XYZ file of C-alpha atoms in Angstrom:
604
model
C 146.181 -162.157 153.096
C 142.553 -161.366 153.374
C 139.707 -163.750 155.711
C 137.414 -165.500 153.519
C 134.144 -164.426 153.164
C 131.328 -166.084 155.564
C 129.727 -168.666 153.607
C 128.746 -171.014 155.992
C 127.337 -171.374 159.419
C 129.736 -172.518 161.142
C 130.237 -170.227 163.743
C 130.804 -169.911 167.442
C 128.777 -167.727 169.678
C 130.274 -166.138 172.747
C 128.250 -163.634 175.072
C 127.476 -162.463 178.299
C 123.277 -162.005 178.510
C 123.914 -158.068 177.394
C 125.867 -158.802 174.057
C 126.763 -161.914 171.879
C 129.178 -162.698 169.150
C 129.750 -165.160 166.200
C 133.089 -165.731 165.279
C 133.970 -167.813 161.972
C 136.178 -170.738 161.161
C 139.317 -167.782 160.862
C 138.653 -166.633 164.178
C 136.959 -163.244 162.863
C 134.071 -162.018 164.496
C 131.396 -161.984 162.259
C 128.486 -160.924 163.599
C 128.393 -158.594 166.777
C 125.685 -155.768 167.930
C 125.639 -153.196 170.594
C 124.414 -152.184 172.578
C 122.390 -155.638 173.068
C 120.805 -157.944 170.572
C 118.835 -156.372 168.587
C 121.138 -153.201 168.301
C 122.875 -152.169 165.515
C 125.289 -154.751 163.485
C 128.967 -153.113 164.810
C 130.080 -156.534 163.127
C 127.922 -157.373 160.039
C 130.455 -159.214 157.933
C 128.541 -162.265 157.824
C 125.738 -159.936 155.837
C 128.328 -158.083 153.840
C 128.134 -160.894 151.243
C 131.064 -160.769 148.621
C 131.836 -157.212 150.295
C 132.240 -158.576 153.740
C 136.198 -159.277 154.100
C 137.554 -155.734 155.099
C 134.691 -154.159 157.091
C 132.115 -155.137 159.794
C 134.654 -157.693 161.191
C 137.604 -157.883 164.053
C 140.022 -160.133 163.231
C 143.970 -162.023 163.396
C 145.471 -162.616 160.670
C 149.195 -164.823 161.025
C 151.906 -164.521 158.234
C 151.984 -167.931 156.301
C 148.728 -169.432 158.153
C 148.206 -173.453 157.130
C 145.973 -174.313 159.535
C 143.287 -173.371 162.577
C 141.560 -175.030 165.356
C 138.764 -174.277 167.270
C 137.206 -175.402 170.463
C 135.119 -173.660 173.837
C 136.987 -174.379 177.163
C 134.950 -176.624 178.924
C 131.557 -175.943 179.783
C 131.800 -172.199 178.776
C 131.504 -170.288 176.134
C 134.893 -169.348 175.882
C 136.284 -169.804 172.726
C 139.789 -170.705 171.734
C 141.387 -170.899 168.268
C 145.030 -171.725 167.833
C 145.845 -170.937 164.286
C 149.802 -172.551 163.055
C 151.661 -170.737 160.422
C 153.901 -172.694 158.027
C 157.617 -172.382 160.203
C 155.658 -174.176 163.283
C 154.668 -170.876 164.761
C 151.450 -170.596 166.604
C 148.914 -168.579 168.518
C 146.043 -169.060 170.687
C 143.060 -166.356 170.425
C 140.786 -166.397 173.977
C 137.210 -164.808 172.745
C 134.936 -164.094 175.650
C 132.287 -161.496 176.949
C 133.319 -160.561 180.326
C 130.217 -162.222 182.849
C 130.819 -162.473 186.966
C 129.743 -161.513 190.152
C 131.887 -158.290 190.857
C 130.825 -155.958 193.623
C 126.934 -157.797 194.521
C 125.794 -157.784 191.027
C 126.600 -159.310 188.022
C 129.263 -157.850 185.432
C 128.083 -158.112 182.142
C 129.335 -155.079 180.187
C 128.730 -153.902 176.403
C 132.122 -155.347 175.550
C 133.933 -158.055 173.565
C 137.483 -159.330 175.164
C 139.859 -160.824 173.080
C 143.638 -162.156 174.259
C 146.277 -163.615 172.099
C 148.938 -165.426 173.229
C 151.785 -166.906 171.170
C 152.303 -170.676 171.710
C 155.461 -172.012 169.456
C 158.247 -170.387 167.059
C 158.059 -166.675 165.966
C 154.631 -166.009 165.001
C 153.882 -162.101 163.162
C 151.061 -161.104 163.372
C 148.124 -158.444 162.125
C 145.525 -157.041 163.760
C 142.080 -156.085 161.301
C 139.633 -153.656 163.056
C 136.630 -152.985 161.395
C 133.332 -152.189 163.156
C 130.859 -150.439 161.384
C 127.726 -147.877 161.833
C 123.994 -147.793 160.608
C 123.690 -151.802 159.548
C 126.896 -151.178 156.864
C 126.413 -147.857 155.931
C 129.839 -146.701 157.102
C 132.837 -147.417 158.520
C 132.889 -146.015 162.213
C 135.481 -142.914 161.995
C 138.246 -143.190 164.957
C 140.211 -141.042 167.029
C 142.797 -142.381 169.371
C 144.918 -142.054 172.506
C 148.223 -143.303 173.865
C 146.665 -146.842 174.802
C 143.120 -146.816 173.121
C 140.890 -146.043 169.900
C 137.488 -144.672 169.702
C 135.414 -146.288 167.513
C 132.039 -143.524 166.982
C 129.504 -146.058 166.895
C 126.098 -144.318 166.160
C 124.805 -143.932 169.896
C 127.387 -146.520 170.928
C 130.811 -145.101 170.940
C 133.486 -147.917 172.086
C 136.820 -147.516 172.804
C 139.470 -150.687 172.349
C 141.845 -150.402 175.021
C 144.826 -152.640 174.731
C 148.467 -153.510 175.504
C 149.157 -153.576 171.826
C 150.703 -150.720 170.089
C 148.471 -148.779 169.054
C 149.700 -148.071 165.777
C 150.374 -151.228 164.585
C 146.267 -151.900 165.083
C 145.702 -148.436 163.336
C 147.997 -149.457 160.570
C 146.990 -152.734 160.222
C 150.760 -153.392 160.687
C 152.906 -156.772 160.729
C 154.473 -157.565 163.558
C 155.855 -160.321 165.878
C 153.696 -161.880 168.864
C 156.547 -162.016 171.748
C 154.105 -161.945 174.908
C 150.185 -162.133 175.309
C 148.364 -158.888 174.135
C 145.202 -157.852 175.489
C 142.381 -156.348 173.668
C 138.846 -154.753 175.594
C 136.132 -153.354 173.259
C 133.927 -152.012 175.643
C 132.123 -148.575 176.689
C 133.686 -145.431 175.529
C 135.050 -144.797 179.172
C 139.022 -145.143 180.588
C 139.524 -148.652 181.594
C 140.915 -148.403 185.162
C 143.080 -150.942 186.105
C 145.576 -153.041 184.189
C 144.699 -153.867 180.325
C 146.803 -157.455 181.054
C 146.312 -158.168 185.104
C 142.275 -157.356 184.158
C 141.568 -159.346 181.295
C 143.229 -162.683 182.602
C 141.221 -162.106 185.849
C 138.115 -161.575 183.950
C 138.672 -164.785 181.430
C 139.369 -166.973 184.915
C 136.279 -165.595 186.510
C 133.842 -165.808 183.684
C 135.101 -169.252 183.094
C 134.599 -169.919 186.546
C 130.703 -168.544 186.413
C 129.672 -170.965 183.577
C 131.275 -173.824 185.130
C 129.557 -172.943 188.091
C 126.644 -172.496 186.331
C 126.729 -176.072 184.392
C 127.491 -177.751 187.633
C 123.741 -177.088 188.984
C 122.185 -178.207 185.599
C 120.354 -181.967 186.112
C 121.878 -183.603 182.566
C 120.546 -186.498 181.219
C 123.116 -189.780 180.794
C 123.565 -189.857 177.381
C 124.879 -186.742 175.245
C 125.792 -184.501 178.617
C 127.896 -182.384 175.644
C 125.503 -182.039 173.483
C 122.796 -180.473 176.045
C 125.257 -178.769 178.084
C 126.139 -176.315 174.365
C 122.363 -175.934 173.932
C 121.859 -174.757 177.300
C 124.781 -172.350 177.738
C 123.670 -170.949 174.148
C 120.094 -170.975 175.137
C 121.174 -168.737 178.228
C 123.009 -166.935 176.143
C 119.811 -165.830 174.484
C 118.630 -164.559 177.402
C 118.706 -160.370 177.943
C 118.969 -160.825 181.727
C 118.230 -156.911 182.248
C 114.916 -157.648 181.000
C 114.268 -161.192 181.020
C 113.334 -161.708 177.228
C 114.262 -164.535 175.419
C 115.615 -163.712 171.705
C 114.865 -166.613 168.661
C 117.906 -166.290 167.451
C 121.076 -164.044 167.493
C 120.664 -162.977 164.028
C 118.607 -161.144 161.424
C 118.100 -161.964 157.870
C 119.722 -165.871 157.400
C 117.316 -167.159 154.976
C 115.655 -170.050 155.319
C 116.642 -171.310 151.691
C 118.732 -169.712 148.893
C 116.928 -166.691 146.928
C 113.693 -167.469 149.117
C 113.218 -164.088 150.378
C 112.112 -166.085 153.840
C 114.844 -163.703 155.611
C 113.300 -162.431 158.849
C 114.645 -160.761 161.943
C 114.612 -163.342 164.960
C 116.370 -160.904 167.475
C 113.168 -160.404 169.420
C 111.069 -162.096 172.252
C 108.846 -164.259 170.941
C 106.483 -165.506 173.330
C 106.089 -168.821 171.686
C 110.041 -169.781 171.384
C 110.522 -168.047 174.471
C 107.876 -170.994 176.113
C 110.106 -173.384 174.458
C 113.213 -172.234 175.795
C 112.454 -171.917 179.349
C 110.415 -175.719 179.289
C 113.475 -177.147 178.443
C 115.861 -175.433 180.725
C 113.383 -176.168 182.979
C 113.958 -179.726 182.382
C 117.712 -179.133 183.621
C 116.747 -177.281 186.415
C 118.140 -173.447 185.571
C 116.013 -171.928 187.215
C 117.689 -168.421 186.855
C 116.168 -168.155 183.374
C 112.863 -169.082 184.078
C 112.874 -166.772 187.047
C 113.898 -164.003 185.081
C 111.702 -164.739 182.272
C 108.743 -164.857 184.354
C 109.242 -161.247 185.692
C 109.813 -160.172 182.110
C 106.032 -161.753 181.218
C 104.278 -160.249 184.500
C 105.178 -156.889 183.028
C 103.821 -157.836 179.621
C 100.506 -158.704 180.782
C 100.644 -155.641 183.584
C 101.414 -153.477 179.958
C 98.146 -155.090 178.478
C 95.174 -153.765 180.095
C 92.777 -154.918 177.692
C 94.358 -158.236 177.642
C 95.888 -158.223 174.023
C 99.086 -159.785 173.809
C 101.641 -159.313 170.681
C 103.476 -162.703 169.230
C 106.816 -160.689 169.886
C 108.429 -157.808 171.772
C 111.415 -155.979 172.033
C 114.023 -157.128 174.217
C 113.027 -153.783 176.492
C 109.288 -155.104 176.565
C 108.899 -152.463 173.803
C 105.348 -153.168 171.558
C 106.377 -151.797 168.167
C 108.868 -152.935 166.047
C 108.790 -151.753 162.625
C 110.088 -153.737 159.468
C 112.523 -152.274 157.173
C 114.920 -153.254 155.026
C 118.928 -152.617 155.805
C 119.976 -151.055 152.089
C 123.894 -150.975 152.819
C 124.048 -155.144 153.611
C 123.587 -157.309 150.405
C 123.004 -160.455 152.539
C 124.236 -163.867 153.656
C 125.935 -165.189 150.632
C 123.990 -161.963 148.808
C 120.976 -163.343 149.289
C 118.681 -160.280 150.376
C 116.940 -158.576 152.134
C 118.575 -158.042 155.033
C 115.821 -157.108 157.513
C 115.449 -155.312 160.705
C 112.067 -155.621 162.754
C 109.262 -157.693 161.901
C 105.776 -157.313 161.091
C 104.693 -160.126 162.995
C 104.531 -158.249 165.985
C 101.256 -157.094 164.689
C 99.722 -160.444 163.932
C 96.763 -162.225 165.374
C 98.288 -165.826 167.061
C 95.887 -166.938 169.371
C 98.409 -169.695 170.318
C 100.526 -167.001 172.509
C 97.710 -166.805 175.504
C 98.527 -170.637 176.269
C 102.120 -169.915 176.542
C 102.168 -167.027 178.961
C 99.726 -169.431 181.342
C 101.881 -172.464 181.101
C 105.590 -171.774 182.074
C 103.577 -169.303 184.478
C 101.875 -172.092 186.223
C 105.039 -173.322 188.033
C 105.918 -170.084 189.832
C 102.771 -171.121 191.861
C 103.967 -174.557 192.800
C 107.703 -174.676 192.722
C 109.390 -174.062 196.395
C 112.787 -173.153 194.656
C 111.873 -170.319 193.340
C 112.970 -167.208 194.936
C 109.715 -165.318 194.523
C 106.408 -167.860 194.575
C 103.365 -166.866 193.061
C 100.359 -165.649 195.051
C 96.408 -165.658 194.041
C 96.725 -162.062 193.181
C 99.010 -163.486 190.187
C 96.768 -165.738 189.659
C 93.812 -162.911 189.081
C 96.141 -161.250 186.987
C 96.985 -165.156 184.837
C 93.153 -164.844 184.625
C 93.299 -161.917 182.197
C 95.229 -163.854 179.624
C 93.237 -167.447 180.163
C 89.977 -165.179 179.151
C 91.396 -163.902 176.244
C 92.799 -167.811 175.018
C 89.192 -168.733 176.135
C 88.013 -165.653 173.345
C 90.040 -166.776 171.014
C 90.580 -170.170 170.613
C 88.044 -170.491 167.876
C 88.975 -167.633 165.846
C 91.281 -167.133 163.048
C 94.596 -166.608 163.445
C 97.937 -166.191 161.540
C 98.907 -169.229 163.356
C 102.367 -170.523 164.756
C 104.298 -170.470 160.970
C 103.405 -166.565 160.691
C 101.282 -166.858 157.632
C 101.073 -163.165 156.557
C 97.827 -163.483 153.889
C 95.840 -165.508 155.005
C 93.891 -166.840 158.638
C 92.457 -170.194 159.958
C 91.190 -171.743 163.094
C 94.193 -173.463 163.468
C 94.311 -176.761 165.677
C 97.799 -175.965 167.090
C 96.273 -172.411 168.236
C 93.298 -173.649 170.170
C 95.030 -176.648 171.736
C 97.046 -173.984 173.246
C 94.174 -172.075 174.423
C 92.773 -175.969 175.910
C 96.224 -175.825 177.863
C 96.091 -172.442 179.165
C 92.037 -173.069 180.676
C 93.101 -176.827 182.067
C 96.401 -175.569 183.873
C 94.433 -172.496 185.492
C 92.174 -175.023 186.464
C 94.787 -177.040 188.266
C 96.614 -174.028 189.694
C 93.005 -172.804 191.201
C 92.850 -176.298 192.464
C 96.229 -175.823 193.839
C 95.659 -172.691 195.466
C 92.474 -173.887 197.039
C 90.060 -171.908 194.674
C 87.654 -174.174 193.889
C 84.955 -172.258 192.285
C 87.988 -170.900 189.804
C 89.176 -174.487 189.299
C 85.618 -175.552 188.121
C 85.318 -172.684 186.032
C 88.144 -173.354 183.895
C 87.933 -176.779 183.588
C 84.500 -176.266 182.174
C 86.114 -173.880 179.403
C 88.365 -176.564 178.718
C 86.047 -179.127 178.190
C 84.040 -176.918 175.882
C 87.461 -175.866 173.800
C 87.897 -179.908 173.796
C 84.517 -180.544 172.335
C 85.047 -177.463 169.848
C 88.697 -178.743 168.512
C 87.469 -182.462 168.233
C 84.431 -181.220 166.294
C 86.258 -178.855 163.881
C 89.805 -180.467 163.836
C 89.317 -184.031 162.900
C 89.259 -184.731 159.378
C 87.694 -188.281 158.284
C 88.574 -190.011 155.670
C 86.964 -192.164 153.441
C 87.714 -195.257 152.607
C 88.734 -198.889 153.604
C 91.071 -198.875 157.067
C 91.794 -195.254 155.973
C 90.199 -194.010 159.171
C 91.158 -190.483 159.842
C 93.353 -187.793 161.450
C 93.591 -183.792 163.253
C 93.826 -181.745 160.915
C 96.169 -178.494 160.574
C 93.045 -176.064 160.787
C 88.849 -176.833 161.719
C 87.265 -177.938 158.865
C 90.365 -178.610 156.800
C 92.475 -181.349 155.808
C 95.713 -180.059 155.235
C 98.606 -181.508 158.142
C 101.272 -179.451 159.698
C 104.214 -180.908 162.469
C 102.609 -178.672 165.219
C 100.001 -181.535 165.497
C 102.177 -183.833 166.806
C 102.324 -181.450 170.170
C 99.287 -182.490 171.197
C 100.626 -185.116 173.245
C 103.171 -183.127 174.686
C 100.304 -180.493 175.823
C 98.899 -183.229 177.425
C 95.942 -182.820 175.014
C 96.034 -186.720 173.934
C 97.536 -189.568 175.450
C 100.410 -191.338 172.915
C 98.460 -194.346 172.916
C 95.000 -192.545 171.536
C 94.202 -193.806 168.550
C 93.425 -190.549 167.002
C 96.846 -189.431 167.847
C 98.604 -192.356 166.279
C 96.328 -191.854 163.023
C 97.550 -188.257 162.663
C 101.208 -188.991 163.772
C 101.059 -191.794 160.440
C 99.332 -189.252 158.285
C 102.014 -186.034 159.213
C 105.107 -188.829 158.838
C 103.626 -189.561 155.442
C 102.903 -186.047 154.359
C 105.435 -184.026 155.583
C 108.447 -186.774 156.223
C 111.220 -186.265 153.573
C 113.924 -189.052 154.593
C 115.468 -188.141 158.476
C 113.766 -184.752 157.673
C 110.227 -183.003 158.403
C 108.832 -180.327 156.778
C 106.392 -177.946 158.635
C 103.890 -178.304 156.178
C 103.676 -178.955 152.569
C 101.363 -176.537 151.041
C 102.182 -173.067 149.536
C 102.406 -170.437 151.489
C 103.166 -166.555 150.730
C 106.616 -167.232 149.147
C 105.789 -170.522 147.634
C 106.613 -173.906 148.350
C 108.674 -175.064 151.358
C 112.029 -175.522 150.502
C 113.714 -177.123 153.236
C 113.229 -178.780 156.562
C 112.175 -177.087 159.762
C 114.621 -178.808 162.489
C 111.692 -178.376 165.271
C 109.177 -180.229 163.486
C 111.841 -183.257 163.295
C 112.917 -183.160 166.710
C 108.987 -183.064 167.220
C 109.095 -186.571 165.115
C 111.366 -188.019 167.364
C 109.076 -187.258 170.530
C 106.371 -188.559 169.291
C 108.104 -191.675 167.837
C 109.591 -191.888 171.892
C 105.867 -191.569 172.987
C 104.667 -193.623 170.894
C 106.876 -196.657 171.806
C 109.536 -196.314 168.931
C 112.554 -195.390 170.586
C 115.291 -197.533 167.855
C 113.178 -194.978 165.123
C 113.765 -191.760 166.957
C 117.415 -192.488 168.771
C 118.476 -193.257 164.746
C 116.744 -190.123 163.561
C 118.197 -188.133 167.229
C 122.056 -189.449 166.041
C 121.277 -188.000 162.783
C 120.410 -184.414 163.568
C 123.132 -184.213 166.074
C 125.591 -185.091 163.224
C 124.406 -182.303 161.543
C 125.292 -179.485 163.978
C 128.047 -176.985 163.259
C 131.514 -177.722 164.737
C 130.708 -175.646 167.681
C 127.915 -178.070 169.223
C 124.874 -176.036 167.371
C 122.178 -175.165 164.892
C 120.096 -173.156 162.707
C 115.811 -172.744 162.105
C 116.110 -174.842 158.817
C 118.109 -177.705 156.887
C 118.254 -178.794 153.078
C 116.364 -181.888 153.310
C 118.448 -183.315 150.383
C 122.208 -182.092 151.051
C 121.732 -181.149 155.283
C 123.339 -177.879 154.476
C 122.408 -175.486 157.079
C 119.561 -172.058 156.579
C 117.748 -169.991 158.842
C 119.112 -167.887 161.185
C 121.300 -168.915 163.703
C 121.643 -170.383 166.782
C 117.974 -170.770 166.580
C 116.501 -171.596 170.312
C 113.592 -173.776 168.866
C 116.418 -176.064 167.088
C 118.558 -175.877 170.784
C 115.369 -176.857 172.748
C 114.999 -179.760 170.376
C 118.480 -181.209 171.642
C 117.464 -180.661 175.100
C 113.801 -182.518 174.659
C 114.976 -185.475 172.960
C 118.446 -186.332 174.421
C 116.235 -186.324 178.220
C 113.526 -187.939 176.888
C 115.628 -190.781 175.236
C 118.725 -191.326 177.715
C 119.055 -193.894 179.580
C 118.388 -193.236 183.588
C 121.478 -192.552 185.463
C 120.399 -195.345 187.721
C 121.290 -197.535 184.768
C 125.093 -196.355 185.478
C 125.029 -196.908 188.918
């Protein structure tokens, strides 16, 4: 018996904010790289294509499997999966990433725990082992011990201490499941203590952090499950050493079949990263905003001439090359599998407005552990001057464009945001020369965007609308932030002109495109689940709240089993693309369901 191939995205992240697995519908795991994020692929299965059965994976295979079901304990990312063999025997897999308080810090190793405990009948068993070295190039030779393997990871050796016999894992052996086994993939170091007595201590106390840690989150009413998955994920995201904030868990899903739109999201980018921590912010966790915040000051202390990059490393690290993984055909084959990205050397102007805004509440917020002071506030300065500098020159804009620049609207609205909020935190801090200064700037970006944006139109009641770029006509879904940047009211007339002329552009059915014009790969070929959660705010805003809860029920009937979803959807069949989770999509969940639930007075 051999796992199927991964041909879908239905998978289930686990982690612990230093590592992060998916596992598939069999209860493999996938998709798995140490020593954080964006290390190398130990599990790369999921990019193995047609290839990807017997290497890059870690699974349990029963004898005479019929069925398997999968489910997170509540409010964790714990995942179980009971899979039933044909005689009515059955066993429970417990996938976790150790994460607790243990000794005044928190636990949170380079290591994947996995325990399986028989449930009914007389299950057998096989254990499959895989993990691999330099993004598929090899198989990861192994030595072994009386109660472990060494797996020689390049520059990550792990060793898989267990209660198992150890030959039966190196053989790949049948045999019968008569008590719980215990399995610990973790740094090449002896595991002191008690393979069994540990690991069910760990999977109680990790499950007791993350319930802990859902317990202080301020849910809406309505779809508590739903947001509670997106934020645990979303944290999940997280590289708490640092602070960064990754897109997504994966490299090289792409965004539609044969596109060549495969890109490496296992990076900070500032703009997703601004995304993430609003809406967590929303649910009051402040742990990742904190965290995030310290991992900013140090970008901007690490940019003396006041240059910021789109992306970083997860170590705050500037360059990160592009290059092309030879050894991995690809999701489904569908190539190239990439690691890095070139955007880091872009030009988006739009990045200067989100280092000022999620910055802005570390001056006023009294929860925070660590509260802003006006030398932050000289230093916040830096990056306002350069969105002031730039917010009326070309950029490769928010979608990454990689031939061609514009002024683009979405760009120096951003810039507008970051001048009026240093303007109110001056005000704040009782600067009031600095709190006049800025708000001049931001008049003068206003003037400049309402000049160069707006596009008229001729003809009868045709009026007009903002525009994707100055002096352009072309629409993209970023418009329809500009109420949520507080840049237009919902009720402005220009704003409900351009929210009519994006819907009938760039709507396709309970979809939304980004934008509808070629770009360097061609045409658009599928939805951009942002831009529609974007649609439903600004239906909410704009007083059409039975339009956006319908389309709000229809994108959460899309997610994956596990509660989730990717950058991208078919527009015509929903099928899932893009690399996965994506934050941006997670965020969306978070937005809408708190912006459309009812109050919880209305229970009371």
């Amino acid at each position: 018996m051999t796992s199927p191939v991964p041909t879908s995205l239905e998978l289930w992240p686990i982690g612990n904010c230093q590592v992060s697995a998916l596992i598939d519908v069999s209860g493999a795991i996938v998709w798995g790289c140490v020593p954080r994020v964006d290390g190398d692929p130990t599990f790369c299965a999921l990019l193995r294509g047609d290839g990807g059965q017997d290497a890059g994976t870690w699974r349990f295979e029963l004898e005479n499997q019929v069925s398997v079901q999968q489910h997170y304990l509540r409010n964790t990312p714990i995942l179980v999966t009971r899979l039933e063999d044909a005689s009515g025997g059955a066993v429970e897999i417990y996938d976790f990433a150790p994460r607790f308080e243990r000794s005044g810090r928190m636990y949170r190793p380079v290591a994947f725990a996995r325990i399986v405990r028989p449930v009914s009948g007389a299950p057998r068993i096989r254990t499959i082992l895989t993990p691999m070295s330099g993004y598929g190039a090899k198989l990861a030779p192994i030595t072994q011990g009386s109660n472990h393997i060494r797996y020689l990871v390049e520059r990550n050796s792990l060793r898989l201490t267990t209660d198992a016999p150890v030959g039966y894992v190196l053989d790949e052996r049948w045999f019968r499941l008569e008590k719980p086994l215990h399995f610990f993939l973790g740094p090449d170091e002896p595991f002191a203590g008690n393979v069994e007595h540990d690991l069910e201590t760990m999977l109680q106390r990790t499950g007791n952090y993350w319930r802990l840690w859902v317990r202080g989150l301020a849910t809406p009413l309505d779809w508590q499950d739903a947001v509670i998955r997106a934020a645990i994920t979303l944290k999940l995201c997280q590289h708490e050493e640092t602070g960064a904030i990754v897109a997504a868990l994966t490299t090289s899903i792409p965004e539609a079949p044969g596109s060549q739109r495969n890109w490496d999201y296992r990076y900070c980018w500032i703009r997703d990263a601004y995304y993430t921590v609003q809406a967590l912010n929303h649910l009051g966790a402040l742990d990742v905003l904190e965290k995030y915040l310290a991992y900013l000051r140090n970008i901007v202390a690490d940019a003396p001439d006041g240059v910021i990059q789109p992306l970083y490393a997860v170590s705050g690290g500037k360059e990160i090359i592009e290059w092309e993984a030879a050894d991995l055909p690809g999701y489904r084959n569908t190539g190239p599998v990439r690691v890095g990205n070139a955007a880091y050397y872009q030009v988006q102007n739009d990045c200067y407005g989100q280092i000022v805004l999620p910055s802005i509440q570390s001056f006023l917020d009294q929860r925070l552990l660590r509260i802003a002071n006006e030398d932050d506030f000289r230093s916040l300065e830096q990056v306002g001057e350069m969105a002031w500098k730039t917010h009326d020159m070309p950029d490769a804009g928010l979608w990454e464009l990689r031939t061609r620049t514009a002024v683009h609207t979405y760009s120096s609205v951003m810039s507008w945001a970051a001048c009026d909020r240093l303007s109110n935190a001056a005000q704040y801090l009782g600067l009031d020369d600095r709190a006049a200064f800025w708000r001049d700037r931001a008049d003068t970006i206003r003037a400049n965007i309402d000049a160069g944006a707006w596009h008229e139109v001729e003809g009868h009641d045709a009026g007009g609308h903002y525009a994707a770029s100055f002096g352009g006509s072309q629409l993209d879904a970023s418009l329809l932030q500009m109420v949520e940047l507080r840049y237009l009211p919902p009720e402005d007339p220009r704003f409900r002109a351009t929210l009519k002329a994006v819907q009938k552009a760039l709507r396709r059915g309970e979809h939304m495109l980004r934008y509808d014009s070629e770009d360097d790969f061609g045409l658009p070929e599928t939805a951009f689940n942002i831009c529609t959660f974007w649609l439903i705010e600004a239906l909410h805003r704009s007083g059409e709240d039975e339009e956006a809860r319908r389309l709000f029920e229809a994108m959460l009937a899309h997610r994956t089993r596990s509660g989730l979803l990717s950058e991208d959807m078919d527009f015509e069949t929903s099928e899932l693309w893009g690399n996965f989770p994506q934050t941006y999509s997670l965020v969306g969940i978070i937005n809408c369901a708190g912006q459309l639930s009812r109050s919880w007075r209305d229970w009371r």
